[in-house]
mmCIF file of C-alpha atoms and ligand atoms in Angstrom:
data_model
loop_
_atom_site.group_PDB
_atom_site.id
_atom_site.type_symbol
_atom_site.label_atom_id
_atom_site.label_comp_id
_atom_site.label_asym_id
_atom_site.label_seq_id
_atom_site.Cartn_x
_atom_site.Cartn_y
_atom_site.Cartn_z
ATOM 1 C CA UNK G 15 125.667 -112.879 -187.522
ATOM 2 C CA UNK G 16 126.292 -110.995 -190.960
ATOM 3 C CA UNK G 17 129.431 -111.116 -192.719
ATOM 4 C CA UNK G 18 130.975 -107.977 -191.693
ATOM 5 C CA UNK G 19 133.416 -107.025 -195.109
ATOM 6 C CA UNK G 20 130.114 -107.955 -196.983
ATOM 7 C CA UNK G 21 127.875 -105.363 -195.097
ATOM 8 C CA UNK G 22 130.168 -103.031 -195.642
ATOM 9 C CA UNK G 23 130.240 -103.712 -199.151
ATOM 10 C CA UNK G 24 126.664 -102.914 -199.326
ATOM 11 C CA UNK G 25 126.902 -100.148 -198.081
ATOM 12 C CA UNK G 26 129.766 -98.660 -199.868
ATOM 13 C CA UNK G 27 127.684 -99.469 -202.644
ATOM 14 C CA UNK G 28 125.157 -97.215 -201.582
ATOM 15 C CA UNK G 29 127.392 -94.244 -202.525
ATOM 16 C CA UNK G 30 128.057 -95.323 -205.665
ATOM 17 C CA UNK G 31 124.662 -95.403 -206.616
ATOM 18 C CA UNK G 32 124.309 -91.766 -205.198
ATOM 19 C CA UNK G 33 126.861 -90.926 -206.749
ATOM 20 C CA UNK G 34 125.682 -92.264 -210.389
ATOM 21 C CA UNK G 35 122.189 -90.955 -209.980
ATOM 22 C CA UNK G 36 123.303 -87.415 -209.055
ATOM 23 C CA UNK G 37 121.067 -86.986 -206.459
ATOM 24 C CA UNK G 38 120.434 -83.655 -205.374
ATOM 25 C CA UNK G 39 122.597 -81.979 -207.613
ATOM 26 C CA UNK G 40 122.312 -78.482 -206.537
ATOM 27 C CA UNK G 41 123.581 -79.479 -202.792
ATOM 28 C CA UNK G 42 126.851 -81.434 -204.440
ATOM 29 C CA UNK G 43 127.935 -78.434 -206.149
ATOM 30 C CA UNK G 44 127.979 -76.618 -203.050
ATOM 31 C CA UNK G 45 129.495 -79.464 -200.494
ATOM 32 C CA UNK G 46 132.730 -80.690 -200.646
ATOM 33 C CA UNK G 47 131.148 -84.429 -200.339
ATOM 34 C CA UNK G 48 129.003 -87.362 -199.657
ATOM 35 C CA UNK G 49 129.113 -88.160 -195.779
ATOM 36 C CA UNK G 50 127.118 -91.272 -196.120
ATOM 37 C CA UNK G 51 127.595 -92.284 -192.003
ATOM 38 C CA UNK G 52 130.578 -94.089 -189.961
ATOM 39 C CA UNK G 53 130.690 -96.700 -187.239
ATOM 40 C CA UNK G 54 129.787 -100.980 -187.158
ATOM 41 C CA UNK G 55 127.939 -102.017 -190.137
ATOM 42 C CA UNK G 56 126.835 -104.572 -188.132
ATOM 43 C CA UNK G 57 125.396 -102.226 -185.487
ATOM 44 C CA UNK G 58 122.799 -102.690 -183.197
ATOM 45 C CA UNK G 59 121.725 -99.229 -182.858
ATOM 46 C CA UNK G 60 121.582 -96.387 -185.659
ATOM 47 C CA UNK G 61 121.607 -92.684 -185.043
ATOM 48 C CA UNK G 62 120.144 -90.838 -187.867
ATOM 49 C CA UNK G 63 120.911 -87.028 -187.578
ATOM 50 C CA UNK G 64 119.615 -84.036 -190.160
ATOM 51 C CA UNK G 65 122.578 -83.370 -192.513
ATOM 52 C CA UNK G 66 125.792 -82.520 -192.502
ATOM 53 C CA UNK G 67 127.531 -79.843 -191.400
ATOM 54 C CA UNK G 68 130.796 -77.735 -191.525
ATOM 55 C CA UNK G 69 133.266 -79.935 -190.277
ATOM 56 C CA UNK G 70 131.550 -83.112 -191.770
ATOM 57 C CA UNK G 71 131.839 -81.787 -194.612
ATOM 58 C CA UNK G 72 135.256 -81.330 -194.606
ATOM 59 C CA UNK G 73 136.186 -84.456 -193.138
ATOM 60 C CA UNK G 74 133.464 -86.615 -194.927
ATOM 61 C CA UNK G 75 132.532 -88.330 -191.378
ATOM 62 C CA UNK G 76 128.881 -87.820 -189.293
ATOM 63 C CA UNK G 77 128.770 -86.085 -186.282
ATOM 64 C CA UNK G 78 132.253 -84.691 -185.890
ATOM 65 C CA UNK G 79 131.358 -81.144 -184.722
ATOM 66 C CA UNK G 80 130.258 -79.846 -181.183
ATOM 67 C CA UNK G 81 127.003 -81.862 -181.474
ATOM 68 C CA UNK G 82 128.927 -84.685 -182.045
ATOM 69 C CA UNK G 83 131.531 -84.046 -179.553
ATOM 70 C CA UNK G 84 128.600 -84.593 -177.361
ATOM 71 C CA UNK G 85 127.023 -87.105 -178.750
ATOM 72 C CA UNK G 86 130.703 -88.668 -178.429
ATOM 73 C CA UNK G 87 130.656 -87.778 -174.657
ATOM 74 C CA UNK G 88 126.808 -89.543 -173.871
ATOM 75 C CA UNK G 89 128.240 -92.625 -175.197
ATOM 76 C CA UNK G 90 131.131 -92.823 -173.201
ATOM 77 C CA UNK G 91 128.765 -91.759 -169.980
ATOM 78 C CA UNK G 92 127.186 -95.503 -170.542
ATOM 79 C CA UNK G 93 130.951 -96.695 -171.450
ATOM 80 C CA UNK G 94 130.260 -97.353 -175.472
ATOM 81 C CA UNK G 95 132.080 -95.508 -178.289
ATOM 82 C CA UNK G 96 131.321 -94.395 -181.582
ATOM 83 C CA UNK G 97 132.893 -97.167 -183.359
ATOM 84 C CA UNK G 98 130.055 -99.801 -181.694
ATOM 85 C CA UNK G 99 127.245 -97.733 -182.859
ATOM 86 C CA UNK G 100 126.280 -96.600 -186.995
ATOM 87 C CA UNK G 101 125.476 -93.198 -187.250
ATOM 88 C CA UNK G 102 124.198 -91.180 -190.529
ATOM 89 C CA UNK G 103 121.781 -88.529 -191.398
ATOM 90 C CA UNK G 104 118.955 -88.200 -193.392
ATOM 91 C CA UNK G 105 120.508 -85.919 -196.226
ATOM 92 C CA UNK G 106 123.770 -86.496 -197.152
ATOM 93 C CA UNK G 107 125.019 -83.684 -198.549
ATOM 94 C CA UNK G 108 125.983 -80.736 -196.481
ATOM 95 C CA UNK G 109 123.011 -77.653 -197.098
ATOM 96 C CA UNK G 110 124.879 -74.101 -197.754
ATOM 97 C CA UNK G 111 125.467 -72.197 -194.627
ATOM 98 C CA UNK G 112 123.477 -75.360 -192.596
ATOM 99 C CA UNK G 113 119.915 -74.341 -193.767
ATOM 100 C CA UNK G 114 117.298 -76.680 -192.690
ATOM 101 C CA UNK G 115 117.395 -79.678 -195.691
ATOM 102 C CA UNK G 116 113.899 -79.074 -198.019
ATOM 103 C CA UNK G 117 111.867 -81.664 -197.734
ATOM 104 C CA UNK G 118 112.517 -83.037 -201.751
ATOM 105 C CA UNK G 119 116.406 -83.423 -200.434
ATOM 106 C CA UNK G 120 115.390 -85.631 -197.954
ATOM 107 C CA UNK G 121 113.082 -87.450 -199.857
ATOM 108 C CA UNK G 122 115.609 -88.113 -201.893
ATOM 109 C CA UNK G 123 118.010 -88.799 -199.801
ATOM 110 C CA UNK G 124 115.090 -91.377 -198.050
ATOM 111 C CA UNK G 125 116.080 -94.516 -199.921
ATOM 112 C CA UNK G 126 119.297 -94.701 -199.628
ATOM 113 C CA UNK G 127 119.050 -94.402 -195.640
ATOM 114 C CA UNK G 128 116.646 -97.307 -196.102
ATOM 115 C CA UNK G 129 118.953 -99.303 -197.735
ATOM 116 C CA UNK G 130 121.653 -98.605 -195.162
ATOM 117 C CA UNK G 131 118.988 -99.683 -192.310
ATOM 118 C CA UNK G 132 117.861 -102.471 -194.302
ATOM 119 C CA UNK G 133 121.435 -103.490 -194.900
ATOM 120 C CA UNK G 134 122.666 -103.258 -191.165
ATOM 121 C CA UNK G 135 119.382 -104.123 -189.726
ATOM 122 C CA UNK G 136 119.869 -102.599 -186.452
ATOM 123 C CA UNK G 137 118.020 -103.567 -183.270
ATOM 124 C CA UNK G 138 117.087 -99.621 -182.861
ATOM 125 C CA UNK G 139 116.633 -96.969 -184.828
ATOM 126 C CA UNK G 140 117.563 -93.352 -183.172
ATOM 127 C CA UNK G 141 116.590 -90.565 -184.937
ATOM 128 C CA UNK G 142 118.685 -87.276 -183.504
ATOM 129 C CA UNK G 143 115.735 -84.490 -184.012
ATOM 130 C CA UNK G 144 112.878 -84.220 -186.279
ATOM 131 C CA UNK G 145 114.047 -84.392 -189.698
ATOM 132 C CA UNK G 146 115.864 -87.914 -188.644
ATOM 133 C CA UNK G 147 112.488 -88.683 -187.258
ATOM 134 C CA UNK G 148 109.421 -87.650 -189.253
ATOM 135 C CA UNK G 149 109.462 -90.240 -191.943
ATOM 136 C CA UNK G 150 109.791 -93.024 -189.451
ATOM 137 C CA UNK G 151 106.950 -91.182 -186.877
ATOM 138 C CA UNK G 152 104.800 -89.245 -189.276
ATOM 139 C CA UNK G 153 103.009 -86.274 -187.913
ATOM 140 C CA UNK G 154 104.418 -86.448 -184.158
ATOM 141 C CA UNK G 155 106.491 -84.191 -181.906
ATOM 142 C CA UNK G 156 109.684 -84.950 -180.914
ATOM 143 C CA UNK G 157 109.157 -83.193 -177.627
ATOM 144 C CA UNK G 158 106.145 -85.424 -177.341
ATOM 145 C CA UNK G 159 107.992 -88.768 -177.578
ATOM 146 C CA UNK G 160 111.738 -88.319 -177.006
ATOM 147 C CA UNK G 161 113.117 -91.107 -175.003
ATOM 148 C CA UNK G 162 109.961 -93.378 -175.634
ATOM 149 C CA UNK G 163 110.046 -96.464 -177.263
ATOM 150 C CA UNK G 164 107.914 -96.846 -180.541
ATOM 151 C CA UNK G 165 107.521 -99.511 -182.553
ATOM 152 C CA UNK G 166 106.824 -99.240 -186.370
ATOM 153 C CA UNK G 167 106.582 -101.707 -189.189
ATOM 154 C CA UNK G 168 109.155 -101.568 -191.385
ATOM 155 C CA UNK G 169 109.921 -104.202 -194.439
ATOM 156 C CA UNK G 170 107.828 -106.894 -193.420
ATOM 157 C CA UNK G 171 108.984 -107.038 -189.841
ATOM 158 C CA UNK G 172 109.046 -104.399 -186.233
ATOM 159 C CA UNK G 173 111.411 -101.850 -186.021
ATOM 160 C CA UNK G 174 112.219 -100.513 -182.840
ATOM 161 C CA UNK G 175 112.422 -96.312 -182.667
ATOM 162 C CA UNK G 176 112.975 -94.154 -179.818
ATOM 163 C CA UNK G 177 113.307 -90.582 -181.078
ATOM 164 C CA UNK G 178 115.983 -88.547 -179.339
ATOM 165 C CA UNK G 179 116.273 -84.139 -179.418
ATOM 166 C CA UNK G 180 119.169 -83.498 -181.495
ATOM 167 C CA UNK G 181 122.516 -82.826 -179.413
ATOM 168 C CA UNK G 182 123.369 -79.580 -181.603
ATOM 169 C CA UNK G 183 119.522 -77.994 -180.058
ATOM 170 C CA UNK G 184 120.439 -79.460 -176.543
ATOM 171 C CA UNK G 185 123.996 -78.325 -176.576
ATOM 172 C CA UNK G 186 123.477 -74.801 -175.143
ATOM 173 C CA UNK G 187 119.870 -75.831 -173.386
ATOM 174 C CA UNK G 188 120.615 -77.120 -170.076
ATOM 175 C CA UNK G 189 117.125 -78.672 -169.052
ATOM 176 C CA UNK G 190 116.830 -80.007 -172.488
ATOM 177 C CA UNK G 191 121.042 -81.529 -172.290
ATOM 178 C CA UNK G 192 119.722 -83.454 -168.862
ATOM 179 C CA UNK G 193 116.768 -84.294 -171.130
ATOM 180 C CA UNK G 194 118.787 -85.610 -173.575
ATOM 181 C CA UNK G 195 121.310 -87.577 -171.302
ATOM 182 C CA UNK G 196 118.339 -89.073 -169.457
ATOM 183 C CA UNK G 197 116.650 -90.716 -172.554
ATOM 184 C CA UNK G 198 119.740 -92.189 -173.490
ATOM 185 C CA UNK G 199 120.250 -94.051 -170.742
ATOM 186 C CA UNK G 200 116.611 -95.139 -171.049
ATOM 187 C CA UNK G 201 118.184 -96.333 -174.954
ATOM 188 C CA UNK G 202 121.028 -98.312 -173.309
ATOM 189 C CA UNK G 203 118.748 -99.472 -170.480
ATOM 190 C CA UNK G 204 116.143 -100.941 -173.624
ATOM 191 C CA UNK G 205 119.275 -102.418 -175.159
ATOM 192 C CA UNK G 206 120.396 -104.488 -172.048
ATOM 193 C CA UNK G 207 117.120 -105.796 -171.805
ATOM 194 C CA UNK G 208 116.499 -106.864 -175.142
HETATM 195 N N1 LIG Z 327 124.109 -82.702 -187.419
HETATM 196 C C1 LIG Z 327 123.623 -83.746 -188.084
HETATM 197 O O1 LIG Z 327 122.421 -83.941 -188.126
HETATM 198 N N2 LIG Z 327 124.481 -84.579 -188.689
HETATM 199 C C2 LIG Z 327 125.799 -84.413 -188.629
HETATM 200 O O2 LIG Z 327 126.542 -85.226 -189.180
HETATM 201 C C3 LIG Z 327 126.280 -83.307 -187.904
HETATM 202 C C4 LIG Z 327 125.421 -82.472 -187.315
#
Protein backbone atom coordinates (compact mmCIF):
# COMPACT_ATOMS: atom_id res chain seq x y z
CA UNK A 1 0.00 0.00 0.00
CA UNK A 2 1.60 3.53 -0.86
CA UNK A 3 0.88 6.52 1.01
CA UNK A 4 -1.66 8.10 -1.09
CA UNK A 5 -1.01 12.28 -0.26
CA UNK A 6 2.71 11.20 -0.82
CA UNK A 7 2.13 9.74 -4.40
CA UNK A 8 0.46 12.48 -5.22
CA UNK A 9 3.12 14.61 -4.14
CA UNK A 10 5.34 12.97 -6.55
CA UNK A 11 3.59 13.47 -8.98
CA UNK A 12 2.66 17.03 -8.63
CA UNK A 13 6.20 17.33 -8.58
CA UNK A 14 6.50 16.11 -11.90
CA UNK A 15 4.98 19.37 -13.25
CA UNK A 16 7.09 21.42 -11.58
CA UNK A 17 9.99 20.03 -13.04
CA UNK A 18 8.27 20.45 -16.54
CA UNK A 19 7.53 23.38 -15.81
CA UNK A 20 11.25 24.57 -14.75
CA UNK A 21 12.88 22.81 -17.64
CA UNK A 22 10.59 24.39 -20.27
CA UNK A 23 10.05 21.49 -22.07
CA UNK A 24 8.83 21.84 -25.40
CA UNK A 25 8.63 25.37 -25.49
CA UNK A 26 7.15 26.00 -28.79
CA UNK A 27 3.88 23.76 -27.81
CA UNK A 28 3.46 25.95 -24.31
CA UNK A 29 3.23 29.06 -26.14
CA UNK A 30 0.51 27.78 -28.10
CA UNK A 31 -1.59 25.69 -25.24
CA UNK A 32 -3.25 27.16 -22.58
CA UNK A 33 -1.51 24.38 -20.17
CA UNK A 34 0.13 21.38 -18.78
CA UNK A 35 -2.54 18.45 -18.55
CA UNK A 36 -0.22 16.15 -16.79
CA UNK A 37 -3.24 13.19 -16.23
CA UNK A 38 -6.17 12.77 -13.49
CA UNK A 39 -7.55 9.84 -11.54
CA UNK A 40 -5.94 7.38 -8.30
CA UNK A 41 -2.33 7.87 -7.91
CA UNK A 42 -2.42 4.74 -6.52
CA UNK A 43 -4.00 3.12 -9.59
CA UNK A 44 -3.86 -0.17 -10.76
CA UNK A 45 -4.29 0.48 -14.32
CA UNK A 46 -2.90 3.54 -16.47
CA UNK A 47 -4.30 4.76 -19.73
CA UNK A 48 -1.79 6.63 -21.66
CA UNK A 49 -3.46 8.55 -24.61
CA UNK A 50 -1.52 10.85 -27.49
CA UNK A 51 -1.90 14.48 -26.30
CA UNK A 52 -4.19 16.74 -25.47
CA UNK A 53 -6.79 18.19 -27.08
CA UNK A 54 -9.34 21.11 -27.28
CA UNK A 55 -11.27 20.76 -24.35
CA UNK A 56 -8.28 19.37 -22.24
CA UNK A 57 -6.75 22.05 -22.87
CA UNK A 58 -9.08 24.26 -21.60
CA UNK A 59 -9.94 22.44 -18.64
CA UNK A 60 -6.35 21.11 -17.87
CA UNK A 61 -7.87 17.40 -17.32
CA UNK A 62 -7.15 14.06 -19.81
CA UNK A 63 -9.70 12.71 -21.76
CA UNK A 64 -12.58 15.10 -21.32
CA UNK A 65 -13.74 15.33 -24.97
CA UNK A 66 -15.91 12.84 -27.10
CA UNK A 67 -13.10 10.24 -26.91
CA UNK A 68 -13.21 10.53 -23.46
CA UNK A 69 -16.85 10.65 -23.07
CA UNK A 70 -16.40 7.19 -24.32
CA UNK A 71 -13.74 6.11 -22.73
CA UNK A 72 -15.95 7.38 -19.63
CA UNK A 73 -18.87 5.17 -20.92
CA UNK A 74 -16.51 1.60 -21.38
CA UNK A 75 -15.69 2.00 -17.85
CA UNK A 76 -18.94 2.25 -16.53
CA UNK A 77 -20.01 -0.86 -19.03
CA UNK A 78 -17.64 -3.05 -16.50
CA UNK A 79 -19.11 -0.73 -13.51
CA UNK A 80 -15.59 1.30 -12.75
CA UNK A 81 -15.20 5.10 -13.08
CA UNK A 82 -12.62 7.38 -13.97
CA UNK A 83 -11.65 8.30 -10.58
CA UNK A 84 -10.35 4.34 -9.91
CA UNK A 85 -8.23 4.38 -12.91
CA UNK A 86 -4.91 7.12 -13.81
CA UNK A 87 -5.07 8.31 -17.11
CA UNK A 88 -2.39 10.67 -19.04
CA UNK A 89 -0.88 11.00 -22.39
CA UNK A 90 2.30 10.84 -23.79
CA UNK A 91 2.76 14.67 -24.62
CA UNK A 92 1.47 16.97 -22.41
CA UNK A 93 0.96 19.89 -24.04
CA UNK A 94 -1.90 20.34 -26.39
CA UNK A 95 -0.32 20.36 -30.42
CA UNK A 96 -1.95 23.46 -32.48
CA UNK A 97 -5.07 22.51 -34.25
CA UNK A 98 -4.45 18.57 -32.76
CA UNK A 99 -1.57 17.72 -35.23
CA UNK A 100 -0.07 14.42 -34.63
CA UNK A 101 2.80 15.21 -31.60
CA UNK A 102 6.57 15.00 -33.52
CA UNK A 103 8.34 12.47 -32.31
CA UNK A 104 11.16 14.99 -30.28
CA UNK A 105 7.81 16.21 -28.22
CA UNK A 106 7.23 12.96 -27.14
CA UNK A 107 10.55 12.10 -26.45
CA UNK A 108 10.56 14.68 -24.37
CA UNK A 109 7.68 14.37 -22.88
CA UNK A 110 8.95 10.34 -22.32
CA UNK A 111 10.46 10.82 -18.88
CA UNK A 112 8.22 12.43 -17.19
CA UNK A 113 5.43 9.71 -18.09
CA UNK A 114 8.05 7.33 -16.70
CA UNK A 115 8.25 8.93 -13.64
CA UNK A 116 4.47 9.07 -13.26
CA UNK A 117 4.41 5.10 -14.01
CA UNK A 118 7.28 4.57 -11.89
CA UNK A 119 5.67 6.63 -9.19
CA UNK A 120 2.12 4.92 -9.28
CA UNK A 121 3.42 1.63 -10.33
CA UNK A 122 0.35 0.36 -11.84
CA UNK A 123 -0.50 -3.32 -12.33
CA UNK A 124 -1.20 -2.42 -16.24
CA UNK A 125 -0.16 -0.19 -18.49
CA UNK A 126 -2.87 0.81 -21.38
CA UNK A 127 -1.68 2.66 -24.02
CA UNK A 128 -4.90 4.36 -26.03
CA UNK A 129 -3.34 4.19 -29.80
CA UNK A 130 0.07 4.16 -31.13
CA UNK A 131 1.83 7.10 -29.96
CA UNK A 132 0.79 5.91 -26.17
CA UNK A 133 2.16 2.65 -27.34
CA UNK A 134 5.31 2.65 -29.46
CA UNK A 135 7.88 3.37 -26.85
CA UNK A 136 6.58 0.65 -24.62
CA UNK A 137 6.09 -1.97 -27.94
CA UNK A 138 8.71 -0.75 -30.34
CA UNK A 139 8.13 -1.43 -33.96
CA UNK A 140 4.56 -3.23 -33.62
CA UNK A 141 1.02 -2.56 -34.85
CA UNK A 142 -1.56 -1.68 -32.77
CA UNK A 143 -4.03 -3.46 -34.98
CA UNK A 144 -1.73 -6.40 -34.56
CA UNK A 145 -1.90 -6.62 -30.74
CA UNK A 146 -4.84 -4.60 -29.38
CA UNK A 147 -6.47 -6.37 -26.57
CA UNK A 148 -3.41 -8.80 -26.06
CA UNK A 149 -1.50 -8.99 -23.14
CA UNK A 150 2.33 -8.18 -23.42
CA UNK A 151 4.71 -8.21 -21.05
CA UNK A 152 7.85 -5.91 -21.12
CA UNK A 153 10.66 -5.21 -18.73
CA UNK A 154 10.56 -2.15 -17.31
CA UNK A 155 12.93 -0.77 -14.25
CA UNK A 156 14.23 -3.87 -13.09
CA UNK A 157 10.94 -5.69 -12.87
CA UNK A 158 7.63 -6.95 -15.60
CA UNK A 159 5.30 -4.59 -16.67
CA UNK A 160 2.15 -5.69 -17.85
CA UNK A 161 0.83 -3.85 -21.40
CA UNK A 162 -2.13 -4.52 -23.37
CA UNK A 163 -2.34 -1.90 -26.12
CA UNK A 164 -5.84 -0.62 -26.80
CA UNK A 165 -7.09 1.53 -30.45
CA UNK A 166 -7.62 4.93 -29.32
CA UNK A 167 -11.45 5.78 -28.54
CA UNK A 168 -11.24 9.19 -30.63
CA UNK A 169 -10.28 6.57 -34.08
CA UNK A 170 -13.03 4.08 -32.84
CA UNK A 171 -15.59 6.69 -32.07
CA UNK A 172 -17.18 6.95 -35.56
CA UNK A 173 -15.87 3.19 -36.66
CA UNK A 174 -18.41 0.81 -35.62
CA UNK A 175 -16.50 -2.62 -36.13
CA UNK A 176 -13.49 -1.04 -34.66
CA UNK A 177 -15.97 0.64 -31.32
CA UNK A 178 -17.10 -3.31 -30.76
CA UNK A 179 -13.35 -3.88 -31.17
CA UNK A 180 -12.55 -1.60 -28.73
CA UNK A 181 -15.32 -2.52 -26.10
CA UNK A 182 -14.35 -6.18 -26.51
CA UNK A 183 -10.61 -5.79 -25.50
CA UNK A 184 -11.55 -3.98 -22.60
CA UNK A 185 -13.39 -6.36 -21.11
CA UNK A 186 -10.55 -8.77 -21.91
CA UNK A 187 -8.44 -5.71 -19.59
CA UNK A 188 -10.96 -6.02 -16.71
CA UNK A 189 -11.24 -9.79 -17.20
CA UNK A 190 -6.92 -9.83 -16.79
CA UNK A 191 -7.45 -7.59 -13.78
CA UNK A 192 -9.90 -9.95 -11.86
CA UNK A 193 -7.63 -12.62 -12.36
CA UNK A 194 -4.55 -11.18 -11.30
N1 LIG B 1 -6.73 12.21 -26.81
C1 LIG B 1 -5.67 11.92 -26.06
O1 LIG B 1 -4.82 11.16 -26.47
N2 LIG B 1 -5.58 12.47 -24.84
C2 LIG B 1 -6.51 13.28 -24.35
O2 LIG B 1 -6.39 13.74 -23.21
C3 LIG B 1 -7.63 13.56 -25.16
C4 LIG B 1 -7.71 13.02 -26.38
Amino acid sequence: MQDMSNTQHQLDQIKVDILKKNVCPDLAKTAQQLVMGAGDPDANIMFIGEAPGKKEDETGLPFVGAAGKFLDEMLASVGMHRDQVFITSIVKYRPPNNRDPKPEEKAAFLPYLLQQIAIIQPTVIVPLGRHGMEYFLPGVRISDIHGQLQEIEFEGRTLKVMPLYHPAAALYNGSMRQTLKDDFLKLTQLLEAA
